[in-house]
Short mmCIF file of C-alpha atoms in Angstrom, two decimals:
data_model
loop_
_atom_site.label_atom_id
_atom_site.label_comp_id
_atom_site.label_asym_id
_atom_site.label_seq_id
_atom_site.Cartn_x
_atom_site.Cartn_y
_atom_site.Cartn_z
CA UNK A 1 30.77 6.86 82.62
CA UNK A 2 28.25 4.18 81.64
CA UNK A 3 25.34 6.57 82.11
CA UNK A 4 27.11 9.21 80.06
CA UNK A 5 27.73 6.72 77.25
CA UNK A 6 24.10 5.62 77.34
CA UNK A 7 22.92 9.22 77.24
CA UNK A 8 25.32 9.91 74.37
CA UNK A 9 23.91 7.00 72.38
CA UNK A 10 20.34 8.11 73.11
CA UNK A 11 21.27 11.64 72.04
CA UNK A 12 22.73 10.47 68.73
CA UNK A 13 19.68 8.33 68.15
CA UNK A 14 17.38 11.26 68.84
CA UNK A 15 19.38 13.37 66.43
CA UNK A 16 18.97 10.68 63.77
CA UNK A 17 15.24 10.45 64.43
CA UNK A 18 14.88 14.15 63.74
CA UNK A 19 15.67 13.63 60.06
CA UNK A 20 13.96 10.30 59.42
CA UNK A 21 11.16 9.85 56.92
CA UNK A 22 7.59 8.91 57.71
CA UNK A 23 4.97 7.08 55.70
CA UNK A 24 2.96 9.37 53.44
CA UNK A 25 -0.89 9.13 53.34
CA UNK A 26 -0.86 8.08 49.67
CA UNK A 27 2.36 6.01 49.51
CA UNK A 28 3.96 8.43 47.09
CA UNK A 29 1.07 8.37 44.60
CA UNK A 30 0.87 12.18 44.49
CA UNK A 31 3.86 12.35 42.11
CA UNK A 32 2.43 9.59 39.92
CA UNK A 33 -0.99 11.30 39.75
CA UNK A 34 0.52 14.70 38.95
CA UNK A 35 2.75 13.42 36.18
CA UNK A 36 -0.02 11.27 34.63
CA UNK A 37 -2.44 14.21 34.71
CA UNK A 38 0.07 16.48 32.99
CA UNK A 39 1.11 13.96 30.35
CA UNK A 40 -2.10 12.11 29.30
CA UNK A 41 -4.76 14.05 31.30
CA UNK A 42 -6.15 10.94 33.03
CA UNK A 43 -6.97 9.94 36.59
CA UNK A 44 -5.20 7.18 38.47
CA UNK A 45 -6.21 5.45 41.68
CA UNK A 46 -4.38 3.21 44.15
CA UNK A 47 -7.08 0.88 45.44
CA UNK A 48 -6.38 -0.25 49.00
CA UNK A 49 -9.79 -0.22 50.71
CA UNK A 50 -13.19 -1.75 50.08
CA UNK A 51 -14.66 1.72 49.69
CA UNK A 52 -12.03 2.63 47.11
CA UNK A 53 -12.68 -0.59 45.17
CA UNK A 54 -16.42 0.16 45.18
CA UNK A 55 -15.89 3.67 43.86
CA UNK A 56 -13.64 2.39 41.07
CA UNK A 57 -16.15 -0.31 40.07
CA UNK A 58 -18.94 2.25 39.89
CA UNK A 59 -16.81 4.54 37.75
CA UNK A 60 -15.85 1.68 35.41
CA UNK A 61 -19.47 0.56 35.00
CA UNK A 62 -20.46 4.12 34.17
CA UNK A 63 -17.74 4.38 31.50
CA UNK A 64 -18.72 0.99 30.05
CA UNK A 65 -22.38 1.97 29.72
CA UNK A 66 -21.68 3.83 26.44
CA UNK A 67 -19.69 3.18 23.32
CA UNK A 68 -16.02 3.35 24.13
CA UNK A 69 -13.80 6.00 22.77
CA UNK A 70 -10.05 5.59 22.89
CA UNK A 71 -9.80 8.02 25.81
CA UNK A 72 -12.50 6.18 27.74
CA UNK A 73 -10.72 2.86 27.19
CA UNK A 74 -7.50 4.33 28.55
CA UNK A 75 -9.27 5.72 31.62
CA UNK A 76 -10.92 2.34 32.37
CA UNK A 77 -7.56 0.59 32.14
CA UNK A 78 -5.84 3.06 34.45
CA UNK A 79 -8.52 2.48 37.07
CA UNK A 80 -9.17 -1.22 36.62
CA UNK A 81 -5.97 -2.99 35.51
CA UNK A 82 -4.64 -5.12 38.34
CA UNK A 83 -1.15 -5.25 36.90
CA UNK A 84 -0.96 -1.49 37.29
CA UNK A 85 -2.24 -1.81 40.85
CA UNK A 86 0.63 -4.27 41.46
CA UNK A 87 3.05 -1.60 40.20
CA UNK A 88 1.56 0.81 42.73
CA UNK A 89 2.07 -1.89 45.40
CA UNK A 90 5.74 -1.91 44.47
CA UNK A 91 5.79 1.86 44.98
CA UNK A 92 4.33 1.37 48.49
CA UNK A 93 7.03 -1.21 49.19
CA UNK A 94 9.67 1.24 48.00
CA UNK A 95 8.39 3.72 50.54
CA UNK A 96 8.90 1.17 53.31
CA UNK A 97 12.53 0.92 52.16
CA UNK A 98 12.84 4.70 52.37
CA UNK A 99 11.50 4.80 55.90
CA UNK A 100 13.70 1.89 56.92
CA UNK A 101 16.87 3.47 55.52
CA UNK A 102 16.11 6.80 57.23
CA UNK A 103 15.77 5.26 60.71
CA UNK A 104 18.85 5.05 62.97
CA UNK A 105 19.95 1.57 64.05
CA UNK A 106 18.40 0.32 67.24
CA UNK A 107 20.76 0.11 70.18
CA UNK A 108 21.39 -3.37 71.56
CA UNK A 109 20.94 -3.99 75.34
CA UNK A 110 22.30 -7.17 76.93
CA UNK A 111 22.28 -8.58 80.46
CA UNK A 112 24.40 -11.47 81.66
CA UNK A 113 24.66 -13.15 85.09
CA UNK A 114 27.37 -15.54 86.27
CA UNK A 115 27.29 -17.15 89.70
CA UNK A 116 29.16 -19.89 91.57
CA UNK A 117 30.49 -20.78 95.06
CA UNK A 118 28.25 -18.14 96.55
CA UNK A 119 29.62 -15.39 94.28
CA UNK A 120 27.67 -13.73 91.46
CA UNK A 121 28.35 -11.23 88.74
CA UNK A 122 25.76 -9.24 86.82
CA UNK A 123 26.84 -7.31 83.67
CA UNK A 124 24.74 -4.93 81.59
CA UNK A 125 25.72 -3.50 78.21
CA UNK A 126 24.17 -1.04 75.79
CA UNK A 127 25.73 -1.11 72.32
CA UNK A 128 25.27 1.36 69.51
CA UNK A 129 26.53 1.41 65.89
CA UNK A 130 28.28 4.77 65.75
CA UNK A 131 29.26 4.47 62.09
CA UNK A 132 25.68 3.80 61.03
CA UNK A 133 24.53 6.85 63.00
CA UNK A 134 27.25 9.06 61.44
CA UNK A 135 26.36 8.01 57.90
CA UNK A 136 22.57 8.14 58.41
CA UNK A 137 22.01 11.49 56.66
CA UNK A 138 23.90 10.27 53.57
CA UNK A 139 22.08 6.92 53.46
CA UNK A 140 18.74 8.65 53.93
CA UNK A 141 19.45 10.96 50.98
CA UNK A 142 20.33 8.01 48.77
CA UNK A 143 17.12 6.25 49.87
CA UNK A 144 15.10 9.33 48.87
CA UNK A 145 16.60 9.20 45.38
CA UNK A 146 15.69 5.49 45.18
CA UNK A 147 12.11 6.29 46.25
CA UNK A 148 11.89 9.00 43.61
CA UNK A 149 12.98 6.42 41.07
CA UNK A 150 10.23 4.13 42.29
CA UNK A 151 7.71 6.90 41.74
CA UNK A 152 8.97 7.40 38.20
CA UNK A 153 8.86 3.63 37.56
CA UNK A 154 5.19 3.60 38.67
CA UNK A 155 4.54 6.56 36.33
CA UNK A 156 6.29 4.74 33.52
CA UNK A 157 4.09 1.69 34.10
CA UNK A 158 1.04 3.96 33.92
CA UNK A 159 2.12 5.53 30.63
CA UNK A 160 3.08 2.11 29.23
CA UNK A 161 -0.39 0.76 29.99
CA UNK A 162 -2.02 3.81 28.38
CA UNK A 163 0.08 3.36 25.24
CA UNK A 164 -0.75 -0.37 25.05
CA UNK A 165 -4.49 0.38 25.37
CA UNK A 166 -4.32 2.96 22.57
CA UNK A 167 -2.64 0.43 20.27
CA UNK A 168 -5.07 -2.33 21.15
CA UNK A 169 -8.05 0.00 20.69
CA UNK A 170 -6.88 1.09 17.25
CA UNK A 171 -6.36 -2.54 16.20
CA UNK A 172 -9.72 -3.64 17.55
CA UNK A 173 -11.73 -0.87 15.93
CA UNK A 174 -9.75 -1.10 12.71
CA UNK A 175 -10.38 -4.85 12.77
CA UNK A 176 -14.12 -4.27 13.14
CA UNK A 177 -14.13 -1.93 10.17
CA UNK A 178 -12.21 -4.45 8.10
CA UNK A 179 -14.64 -7.22 9.05
CA UNK A 180 -17.60 -5.09 8.02
CA UNK A 181 -15.96 -4.29 4.65
CA UNK A 182 -15.08 -7.90 3.90
CA UNK A 183 -18.53 -9.13 5.03
CA UNK A 184 -20.13 -7.00 2.34
CA UNK A 185 -17.47 -8.03 -0.16
CA UNK A 186 -18.06 -11.71 0.62
CA UNK A 187 -21.81 -11.35 0.04
CA UNK A 188 -21.17 -9.69 -3.34
CA UNK A 189 -18.54 -12.28 -4.28
CA UNK A 190 -20.91 -15.10 -3.34
CA UNK A 191 -23.64 -13.74 -5.57
CA UNK A 192 -21.17 -13.22 -8.38
CA UNK A 193 -19.81 -16.75 -8.04
CA UNK A 194 -23.33 -18.20 -8.15
CA UNK A 195 -24.11 -16.11 -11.22
CA UNK A 196 -20.92 -17.35 -12.86
CA UNK A 197 -21.91 -20.98 -12.24
CA UNK A 198 -25.31 -20.39 -13.88
CA UNK A 199 -23.74 -18.56 -16.84
CA UNK A 200 -21.29 -21.37 -17.17
CA UNK A 201 -24.09 -23.92 -17.36
CA UNK A 202 -25.59 -21.97 -20.23
CA UNK A 203 -22.24 -21.61 -21.94
CA UNK A 204 -22.28 -17.78 -21.68
CA UNK A 205 -18.82 -17.68 -20.00
CA UNK A 206 -15.82 -19.95 -20.27
CA UNK A 207 -14.26 -21.96 -17.46
CA UNK A 208 -11.44 -19.41 -16.96
CA UNK A 209 -13.83 -16.55 -16.11
CA UNK A 210 -15.93 -18.87 -14.02
CA UNK A 211 -12.91 -20.01 -12.01
CA UNK A 212 -11.81 -16.41 -11.49
CA UNK A 213 -15.12 -15.52 -9.83
CA UNK A 214 -15.05 -18.63 -7.69
CA UNK A 215 -11.51 -18.09 -6.50
CA UNK A 216 -12.28 -14.44 -5.67
CA UNK A 217 -15.15 -15.63 -3.50
CA UNK A 218 -12.91 -18.24 -1.86
CA UNK A 219 -10.14 -15.75 -1.19
CA UNK A 220 -12.57 -13.19 0.20
CA UNK A 221 -14.01 -15.87 2.52
CA UNK A 222 -10.54 -16.67 3.81
CA UNK A 223 -9.68 -12.99 4.22
CA UNK A 224 -12.90 -12.45 6.20
CA UNK A 225 -12.09 -15.39 8.52
CA UNK A 226 -8.62 -13.96 9.12
CA UNK A 227 -9.99 -10.49 9.75
CA UNK A 228 -12.54 -11.82 12.23
CA UNK A 229 -9.86 -13.70 14.13
CA UNK A 230 -7.60 -10.60 14.16
CA UNK A 231 -10.45 -8.38 15.39
CA UNK A 232 -11.44 -10.89 18.06
CA UNK A 233 -7.89 -11.19 19.36
CA UNK A 234 -7.51 -7.43 19.43
CA UNK A 235 -10.76 -7.10 21.34
CA UNK A 236 -9.63 -9.73 23.85
CA UNK A 237 -6.34 -7.93 24.34
CA UNK A 238 -8.15 -4.66 24.90
CA UNK A 239 -10.38 -6.38 27.47
CA UNK A 240 -7.30 -7.74 29.27
CA UNK A 241 -5.65 -4.33 29.38
CA UNK A 242 -8.84 -2.78 30.73
CA UNK A 243 -8.92 -5.46 33.45
CA UNK A 244 -12.42 -6.64 32.49
CA UNK A 245 -13.87 -9.93 33.72
CA UNK A 246 -16.16 -12.09 31.53
CA UNK A 247 -19.10 -9.77 31.96
CA UNK A 248 -17.06 -6.85 30.67
CA UNK A 249 -16.60 -8.39 27.23
CA UNK A 250 -19.91 -6.88 26.20
CA UNK A 251 -18.39 -3.42 25.87
CA UNK A 252 -19.29 -1.60 22.71
CA UNK A 253 -16.76 -0.29 20.18
CA UNK A 254 -17.45 2.02 17.29
CA UNK A 255 -17.81 0.48 13.80
CA UNK A 256 -14.91 2.42 12.34
CA UNK A 257 -11.82 4.42 13.27
CA UNK A 258 -12.23 8.12 13.82
CA UNK A 259 -11.43 10.47 10.97
CA UNK A 260 -7.96 11.85 10.54
CA UNK A 261 -7.14 15.13 12.27
CA UNK A 262 -7.38 18.18 10.01
CA UNK A 263 -3.61 18.69 10.18
CA UNK A 264 -0.71 16.76 11.67
CA UNK A 265 1.19 17.87 14.74
CA UNK A 266 4.19 20.11 14.14
CA UNK A 267 6.95 19.22 16.58
CA UNK A 268 10.07 21.13 15.57
CA UNK A 269 11.84 20.47 18.90
CA UNK A 270 10.78 16.87 19.38
CA UNK A 271 14.32 15.67 20.22
CA UNK A 272 14.73 18.22 23.03
CA UNK A 273 11.21 17.49 24.31
CA UNK A 274 11.97 13.76 24.43
CA UNK A 275 15.26 14.27 26.27
CA UNK A 276 13.57 16.59 28.76
CA UNK A 277 10.40 14.55 29.38
CA UNK A 278 11.22 10.89 28.87
CA UNK A 279 10.63 9.12 32.20
CA UNK A 280 13.17 6.38 31.50
CA UNK A 281 15.83 9.07 31.16
CA UNK A 282 14.75 10.67 34.43
CA UNK A 283 15.08 7.32 36.15
CA UNK A 284 18.54 6.85 34.71
CA UNK A 285 19.56 10.31 35.87
CA UNK A 286 18.38 9.64 39.40
CA UNK A 287 20.21 6.31 39.35
CA UNK A 288 23.40 8.12 38.39
CA UNK A 289 22.88 10.62 41.17
CA UNK A 290 22.29 7.90 43.78
CA UNK A 291 25.35 6.02 42.62
CA UNK A 292 27.47 9.14 42.84
CA UNK A 293 26.38 9.66 46.43
CA UNK A 294 27.00 6.03 47.19
CA UNK A 295 30.50 6.29 45.72
CA UNK A 296 31.27 9.32 47.86
CA UNK A 297 30.05 7.48 50.97
CA UNK A 298 32.09 4.42 50.11
CA UNK A 299 35.23 6.51 49.63
CA UNK A 300 34.69 8.34 52.90
CA UNK A 301 34.31 5.14 54.93
CA UNK A 302 36.74 2.89 53.00
CA UNK A 303 39.04 2.35 56.00
CA UNK A 304 36.39 2.07 58.73
CA UNK A 305 33.50 -0.34 58.15
CA UNK A 306 32.83 -1.22 61.79
CA UNK A 307 32.60 1.15 64.76
CA UNK A 308 30.56 -0.05 67.74
CA UNK A 309 30.53 1.66 71.13
CA UNK A 310 29.30 -0.12 74.23
CA UNK A 311 28.64 1.13 77.76
CA UNK A 312 29.31 -1.55 80.44
CA UNK A 313 28.03 -1.74 83.99
CA UNK A 314 29.13 -4.73 86.11
CA UNK A 315 28.09 -5.60 89.71
CA UNK A 316 29.96 -8.26 91.59
CA UNK A 317 28.84 -9.87 94.87
CA UNK A 318 31.44 -11.88 96.82
CA UNK A 319 30.44 -13.71 100.05
CA UNK A 320 33.84 -12.97 101.54
CA UNK A 321 33.72 -9.29 100.89
CA UNK A 322 31.45 -6.34 100.22
CA UNK A 323 29.79 -6.15 96.81
CA UNK A 324 31.30 -3.73 94.39
CA UNK A 325 30.35 -2.12 91.03
CA UNK A 326 32.50 -1.56 87.92
CA UNK A 327 31.78 0.69 84.98
CA UNK A 328 33.47 1.17 81.66
CA UNK A 329 33.12 1.07 77.94
CA UNK A 330 34.07 -1.06 74.98
CA UNK A 331 34.93 0.11 71.45
CA UNK A 332 35.06 -2.25 68.47
CA UNK A 333 36.45 -1.31 65.12
CA UNK A 334 37.90 -3.20 62.20
CA UNK A 335 41.63 -2.91 61.40
CA UNK A 336 42.11 -2.47 57.64
CA UNK A 337 45.12 -4.76 57.33
CA UNK A 338 44.07 -7.03 54.47
CA UNK A 339 41.15 -5.09 52.98
CA UNK A 340 41.65 -1.34 52.88
CA UNK A 341 38.32 -0.76 51.10
CA UNK A 342 39.89 -0.66 47.65
CA UNK A 343 37.63 -3.41 46.41
CA UNK A 344 34.46 -1.64 47.49
CA UNK A 345 35.64 1.65 46.09
CA UNK A 346 36.59 0.08 42.80
CA UNK A 347 33.19 -1.69 42.58
CA UNK A 348 31.34 1.56 43.33
CA UNK A 349 33.38 3.49 40.79
CA UNK A 350 32.86 0.97 38.02
CA UNK A 351 29.13 0.78 38.82
CA UNK A 352 28.93 4.53 38.51
CA UNK A 353 30.82 4.48 35.16
CA UNK A 354 28.52 1.71 33.92
CA UNK A 355 25.45 3.78 34.78
CA UNK A 356 26.96 6.90 33.17
CA UNK A 357 27.58 5.09 29.88
CA UNK A 358 24.12 3.52 29.94
CA UNK A 359 22.58 6.98 30.49
CA UNK A 360 24.56 8.46 27.63
CA UNK A 361 23.57 5.59 25.34
CA UNK A 362 19.91 5.95 26.34
CA UNK A 363 19.97 9.66 25.64
CA UNK A 364 21.33 9.02 22.14
CA UNK A 365 18.69 6.37 21.53
CA UNK A 366 15.91 8.59 22.80
CA UNK A 367 16.76 11.32 20.31
CA UNK A 368 16.85 8.82 17.50
CA UNK A 369 13.60 7.19 18.58
CA UNK A 370 11.88 10.57 18.70
CA UNK A 371 13.06 11.52 15.22
CA UNK A 372 12.02 8.16 13.78
CA UNK A 373 8.63 8.21 15.53
CA UNK A 374 7.85 11.65 14.13
CA UNK A 375 8.87 10.62 10.60
CA UNK A 376 6.66 7.55 10.80
CA UNK A 377 3.83 9.66 12.21
CA UNK A 378 4.08 12.24 9.39
CA UNK A 379 4.38 9.65 6.66
CA UNK A 380 1.46 7.71 8.14
CA UNK A 381 -0.62 10.86 8.12
CA UNK A 382 0.37 11.67 4.54
CA UNK A 383 -0.40 8.18 3.30
CA UNK A 384 -3.74 7.94 5.05
CA UNK A 385 -4.64 11.44 3.93
CA UNK A 386 -3.68 10.55 0.36
CA UNK A 387 -6.08 7.61 0.43
CA UNK A 388 -8.80 9.82 1.85
CA UNK A 389 -8.34 12.79 -0.48
CA UNK A 390 -7.17 11.16 -3.66
CA UNK A 391 -7.52 7.41 -4.04
CA UNK A 392 -10.99 6.81 -2.55
CA UNK A 393 -12.69 9.71 -4.37
CA UNK A 394 -11.16 8.59 -7.66
CA UNK A 395 -12.29 5.06 -7.04
CA UNK A 396 -15.80 6.33 -6.40
CA UNK A 397 -15.80 8.22 -9.70
CA UNK A 398 -14.52 5.17 -11.55
CA UNK A 399 -17.22 2.94 -10.00
CA UNK A 400 -19.98 5.38 -10.87
CA UNK A 401 -18.72 5.67 -14.46
CA UNK A 402 -18.42 1.92 -14.84
CA UNK A 403 -21.98 1.49 -13.60
CA UNK A 404 -23.22 4.05 -16.16
CA UNK A 405 -21.37 2.25 -18.93
CA UNK A 406 -22.72 -1.08 -17.76
CA UNK A 407 -26.25 0.32 -17.78
CA UNK A 408 -25.74 1.52 -21.38
CA UNK A 409 -24.15 -1.90 -22.23
CA UNK A 410 -20.77 -0.33 -23.09
CA UNK A 411 -18.99 -2.76 -20.69
CA UNK A 412 -19.88 -6.25 -19.58
CA UNK A 413 -20.45 -7.60 -16.10
CA UNK A 414 -16.93 -8.89 -15.75
CA UNK A 415 -15.39 -5.40 -16.31
CA UNK A 416 -17.69 -4.15 -13.61
CA UNK A 417 -16.62 -6.98 -11.27
CA UNK A 418 -12.99 -6.30 -11.92
CA UNK A 419 -13.44 -2.69 -10.92
CA UNK A 420 -15.28 -3.86 -7.76
CA UNK A 421 -12.26 -5.91 -6.78
CA UNK A 422 -9.93 -2.99 -7.35
CA UNK A 423 -12.16 -0.72 -5.30
CA UNK A 424 -12.20 -3.29 -2.47
CA UNK A 425 -8.40 -3.32 -2.49
CA UNK A 426 -8.30 0.48 -2.24
CA UNK A 427 -10.77 0.50 0.65
CA UNK A 428 -8.73 -2.11 2.48
CA UNK A 429 -5.62 -0.06 1.89
CA UNK A 430 -7.36 3.02 3.28
CA UNK A 431 -8.39 1.22 6.48
CA UNK A 432 -4.87 -0.13 6.92
CA UNK A 433 -3.37 3.29 6.36
CA UNK A 434 -5.68 4.94 8.90
CA UNK A 435 -5.00 2.22 11.46
CA UNK A 436 -1.22 2.60 10.97
CA UNK A 437 -1.55 6.34 11.44
CA UNK A 438 -3.27 6.00 14.83
CA UNK A 439 -0.69 3.43 15.91
CA UNK A 440 2.06 5.82 14.87
CA UNK A 441 0.34 8.61 16.81
CA UNK A 442 0.47 6.45 19.95
CA UNK A 443 4.12 5.59 19.28
CA UNK A 444 4.91 9.29 18.87
CA UNK A 445 3.47 10.09 22.27
CA UNK A 446 5.44 7.20 23.72
CA UNK A 447 8.67 8.42 22.12
CA UNK A 448 8.27 11.86 23.72
CA UNK A 449 6.97 10.94 27.19
CA UNK A 450 7.95 7.32 27.69
CA UNK A 451 5.82 4.21 28.12
CA UNK A 452 7.32 1.95 25.50
CA UNK A 453 8.71 -1.49 26.04
CA UNK A 454 11.70 -1.70 28.41
CA UNK A 455 14.93 -1.02 26.58
CA UNK A 456 17.44 -3.85 26.15
CA UNK A 457 19.98 -1.86 28.08
CA UNK A 458 17.72 -1.06 31.01
CA UNK A 459 19.70 -2.43 34.01
CA UNK A 460 18.32 -0.28 36.75
CA UNK A 461 17.62 -3.33 38.90
CA UNK A 462 21.12 -4.64 38.40
CA UNK A 463 22.61 -1.26 39.20
CA UNK A 464 20.58 -0.96 42.38
CA UNK A 465 21.76 -4.36 43.48
CA UNK A 466 25.34 -3.62 42.65
CA UNK A 467 25.40 -0.40 44.69
CA UNK A 468 23.50 -0.65 47.99
CA UNK A 469 21.87 2.52 49.27
CA UNK A 470 23.98 2.42 52.43
CA UNK A 471 27.23 2.58 50.53
CA UNK A 472 28.13 -0.96 51.33
CA UNK A 473 27.82 -0.79 55.12
#
């Protein structure tokens, strides 16, 4: 009997081993790489060896050797950012959980020996958790859903980093363009202020006009200092996102933002695209699926939470008689007298309902975010295009006409300076509008594919803790 029980336990264990998971060569990075390639057309790498680190460093140095475009900056960050590598480490840890949950429980073997007055007794037991073996396929399926969630979370971290780099790049380059504009404006204002002082000494202008020129120079100087600090901070943030050490701060950025596209994107089905492609929604759907399976498992095992089977072999040696051997088995199970599993079932059901409501709320928010992001994108394009097509050309005409009138002495120097200030304001507005457009373009991509900041209602960690993958066993 003992041998048959042992063989039965080994047979059940072998059956469980047939469906267990094994470690993949890339720790699940194939799904992350495929999704990232389809969404933003960039390469990702999980660096775990010295050779891999050397290859990444060489690629980063090559990309840094030329002036960075926004796409190059994103690629450097995806290869070199250590925070993203940590997210990939979390994915590798999630795979260890998958493999662990798919393995059957190890049988327990025990040996005891009792002796006295010349007699001795040796007992051997092999114990197996039958309930864990019976529920192994269900727990393994839940663990696979959790691992797929981990892959999507790694993909989400990748898209989030790409979106952050795009925003930082637009701010850094826009900051450089603003600094260049204000540097020229400061030089002109300084010359004008000095001229006003000299004219004031000769009595050619009054104190009011003199003070106006001096305060314009002072304000331009302050604006330039602010713009330099803003551009420096944006550059530092971009360097952090790209994972660059001190030597990498010498990367080159263009002097101005790229021109606007010839026409804006037309996205008539942006809400449907967002609902279909948003990674945070896919994570929430998988969470709901895993919780549903966990709820079914909890309901199926609500009355039986412990079922152990042990095979026993006992050999007794008595000095007054011949030694003899005893064989048998031991079954342990919990009697549901006080706890019939209702608490666990109620907890699993409420956790499932919680996740369902969160998913529904997130779907509603995603549709709204997509609509709002597209409106901001279109209005940003229209405003920046209006500056480019209407305001700046008209300002150029006005400046040229004022210079002609000044040459023919139809207007004085102060009218010309007033126009210069107004033109400076228009140029600053054009730079701001173009920068806002590129930021809105990044936000639009984020609204469709994901990669924004974590939502306030994102409780995937709490949900996972509230509903264990083994259904509470």
